[in-house]
Amino acid sequence: MPEQVWRRTRTRLARSAVALAMLAVFVTALAPEAGAAERKHALVPMKVVSDVLDDTLLRALTQVLVGRLQSYPRYEVLPTPQMDLLEALMELDCVEPDVKCLGAIGRREGGEMVLFVTVTRKDTGGFALAYELIDARQGVLEKGGERT
């Protein structure tokens, strides 16, 4: 294997490992508090969005996210919308994926909650994973945060 190809592959694998580890840690923030017995909420997980990761890795991250969410009894995880986010926003006359517009997408998909995750590169060279858990019925942010 040529050295240049090996370096690219190694870099991509390292990014994948970091992103997957961050995602696993972050999903635990969505777990309900101990003893919280309540009905299931229909949750629409949006595709993970990033301008620093390639489409293959974003699909893998989205699959990991959905798999982890399905392990929580609090959520009935609905299918991830296949429509491109930009397309969905344009249909709703939205400029950016804010809480109001993401809530509207969630309602359109039959959800009560929407999970929106982005991955960005930090100035220090690492990655930051930000999430927003939105109550689609009320159009408000229920939880949000960032992990680095």
CSV table of C-alpha atoms in Angstrom, one decimal:
chain,number,residue,atom,x,y,z
A,1,MET,CA,0.0,0.0,0.0
A,2,PRO,CA,1.5,3.4,-0.9
A,3,GLU,CA,2.5,5.5,2.0
A,4,GLN,CA,0.1,8.4,1.0
A,5,VAL,CA,-2.9,6.0,0.9
A,6,TRP,CA,-1.9,4.5,4.2
A,7,ARG,CA,-1.7,8.0,5.8
A,8,ARG,CA,-5.2,8.9,4.5
A,9,THR,CA,-6.6,5.6,5.7
A,10,ARG,CA,-5.0,5.9,9.1
A,11,THR,CA,-6.3,9.5,9.5
A,12,ARG,CA,-9.8,8.5,8.5
A,13,LEU,CA,-9.8,5.5,10.9
A,14,ALA,CA,-8.6,7.8,13.7
A,15,ARG,CA,-11.4,10.3,12.9
A,16,SER,CA,-13.9,7.5,12.9
A,17,ALA,CA,-12.8,6.2,16.3
A,18,VAL,CA,-12.8,9.6,17.9
A,19,ALA,CA,-16.2,10.5,16.5
A,20,LEU,CA,-17.7,7.1,17.5
A,21,ALA,CA,-16.3,7.4,21.0
A,22,MET,CA,-17.7,10.9,21.4
A,23,LEU,CA,-21.1,9.8,20.1
A,24,ALA,CA,-21.2,6.9,22.6
A,25,VAL,CA,-20.5,9.3,25.5
A,26,PHE,CA,-22.9,11.9,24.3
A,27,VAL,CA,-25.8,9.6,23.9
A,28,THR,CA,-25.7,8.8,27.6
A,29,ALA,CA,-26.8,12.4,28.2
A,30,LEU,CA,-30.1,11.5,26.7
A,31,ALA,CA,-30.8,8.6,29.1
A,32,PRO,CA,-33.7,9.3,31.5
A,33,GLU,CA,-33.1,9.8,35.1
A,34,ALA,CA,-33.2,6.7,37.3
A,35,GLY,CA,-36.7,5.7,38.4
A,36,ALA,CA,-38.3,7.7,35.7
A,37,ALA,CA,-41.1,5.5,34.4
A,38,GLU,CA,-43.0,7.2,31.6
A,39,ARG,CA,-44.5,6.5,28.3
A,40,LYS,CA,-42.4,6.3,25.2
A,41,HIS,CA,-41.8,9.4,23.2
A,42,ALA,CA,-41.7,9.2,19.4
A,43,LEU,CA,-38.2,10.4,18.5
A,44,VAL,CA,-37.0,11.4,15.1
A,45,PRO,CA,-33.2,11.2,14.8
A,46,MET,CA,-31.9,13.5,12.1
A,47,LYS,CA,-28.8,12.5,10.1
A,48,VAL,CA,-25.6,13.6,11.8
A,49,VAL,CA,-24.4,16.8,10.1
A,50,SER,CA,-20.8,17.8,9.6
A,51,ASP,CA,-18.7,19.8,7.1
A,52,VAL,CA,-15.5,18.1,8.3
A,53,LEU,CA,-16.5,14.4,8.0
A,54,ASP,CA,-17.2,12.5,4.8
A,55,ASP,CA,-20.6,11.0,3.9
A,56,THR,CA,-19.6,7.4,4.7
A,57,LEU,CA,-18.6,8.3,8.2
A,58,LEU,CA,-21.7,10.5,8.8
A,59,ARG,CA,-23.9,7.5,7.7
A,60,ALA,CA,-22.0,5.3,10.1
A,61,LEU,CA,-22.4,7.8,13.0
A,62,THR,CA,-26.1,8.1,12.3
A,63,GLN,CA,-26.5,4.3,12.4
A,64,VAL,CA,-24.6,4.1,15.7
A,65,LEU,CA,-26.7,6.9,17.1
A,66,VAL,CA,-30.0,5.2,16.1
A,67,GLY,CA,-28.8,1.9,17.6
A,68,ARG,CA,-27.9,3.5,20.9
A,69,LEU,CA,-31.2,5.4,21.0
A,70,GLN,CA,-33.1,2.2,20.5
A,71,SER,CA,-31.7,0.8,23.7
A,72,TYR,CA,-33.5,3.5,25.8
A,73,PRO,CA,-37.0,2.5,26.8
A,74,ARG,CA,-38.0,6.1,26.9
A,75,TYR,CA,-38.0,6.5,23.2
A,76,GLU,CA,-39.8,4.9,20.2
A,77,VAL,CA,-37.1,5.7,17.6
A,78,LEU,CA,-38.7,6.6,14.3
A,79,PRO,CA,-36.9,6.2,10.9
A,80,THR,CA,-34.3,8.9,10.1
A,81,PRO,CA,-35.7,11.2,7.4
A,82,GLN,CA,-34.0,10.4,4.1
A,83,MET,CA,-34.6,13.9,2.7
A,84,ASP,CA,-31.6,16.1,2.6
A,85,LEU,CA,-31.7,18.6,5.5
A,86,LEU,CA,-31.3,21.6,3.3
A,87,GLU,CA,-34.2,20.4,1.1
A,88,ALA,CA,-36.4,19.9,4.2
A,89,LEU,CA,-35.5,23.4,5.5
A,90,MET,CA,-36.3,25.0,2.1
A,91,GLU,CA,-39.7,23.2,2.0
A,92,LEU,CA,-40.5,24.8,5.4
A,93,ASP,CA,-39.2,28.3,4.4
A,94,CYS,CA,-36.4,28.0,6.9
A,95,VAL,CA,-33.0,29.5,6.6
A,96,GLU,CA,-31.2,27.4,9.1
A,97,PRO,CA,-31.8,24.3,11.3
A,98,ASP,CA,-33.1,26.2,14.4
A,99,VAL,CA,-35.4,24.7,17.0
A,100,LYS,CA,-38.6,25.9,15.3
A,101,CYS,CA,-37.7,24.4,12.0
A,102,LEU,CA,-36.3,21.1,13.4
A,103,GLY,CA,-39.5,20.8,15.4
A,104,ALA,CA,-41.6,21.3,12.3
A,105,ILE,CA,-39.5,18.5,10.5
A,106,GLY,CA,-40.1,16.3,13.5
A,107,ARG,CA,-43.9,16.9,13.5
A,108,ARG,CA,-44.0,16.2,9.8
A,109,GLU,CA,-42.2,12.9,10.4
A,110,GLY,CA,-44.7,11.9,13.1
A,111,GLY,CA,-42.4,12.6,16.0
A,112,GLU,CA,-42.8,14.2,19.4
A,113,MET,CA,-39.0,14.8,19.8
A,114,VAL,CA,-36.2,15.5,17.4
A,115,LEU,CA,-32.5,14.8,17.9
A,116,PHE,CA,-30.1,16.9,15.9
A,117,VAL,CA,-26.4,16.3,16.0
A,118,THR,CA,-23.5,18.2,14.5
A,119,VAL,CA,-19.7,17.4,14.4
A,120,THR,CA,-17.3,20.3,13.9
A,121,ARG,CA,-13.5,20.6,14.1
A,122,LYS,CA,-12.1,22.5,17.1
A,123,ASP,CA,-9.3,25.1,16.6
A,124,THR,CA,-7.1,22.7,18.7
A,125,GLY,CA,-7.5,20.0,16.1
A,126,GLY,CA,-10.0,17.8,17.9
A,127,PHE,CA,-13.7,17.4,17.2
A,128,ALA,CA,-16.7,18.8,19.0
A,129,LEU,CA,-20.1,17.0,18.9
A,130,ALA,CA,-23.1,19.2,19.6
A,131,TYR,CA,-26.6,17.9,20.1
A,132,GLU,CA,-30.1,19.4,20.5
A,133,LEU,CA,-33.0,17.4,21.7
A,134,ILE,CA,-36.1,19.3,20.7
A,135,ASP,CA,-39.7,18.9,21.8
A,136,ALA,CA,-41.3,19.0,18.4
A,137,ARG,CA,-44.8,19.5,19.8
A,138,GLN,CA,-44.0,22.7,21.6
A,139,GLY,CA,-41.0,23.8,19.5
A,140,VAL,CA,-38.6,24.2,22.4
A,141,LEU,CA,-35.2,22.9,23.2
A,142,GLU,CA,-35.4,20.2,25.9
A,143,LYS,CA,-31.7,19.4,26.2
A,144,GLY,CA,-28.6,20.5,24.4
A,145,GLY,CA,-24.9,20.4,24.8
A,146,GLU,CA,-21.5,19.8,23.4
A,147,ARG,CA,-18.8,17.2,23.9
A,148,THR,CA,-15.2,17.5,22.8
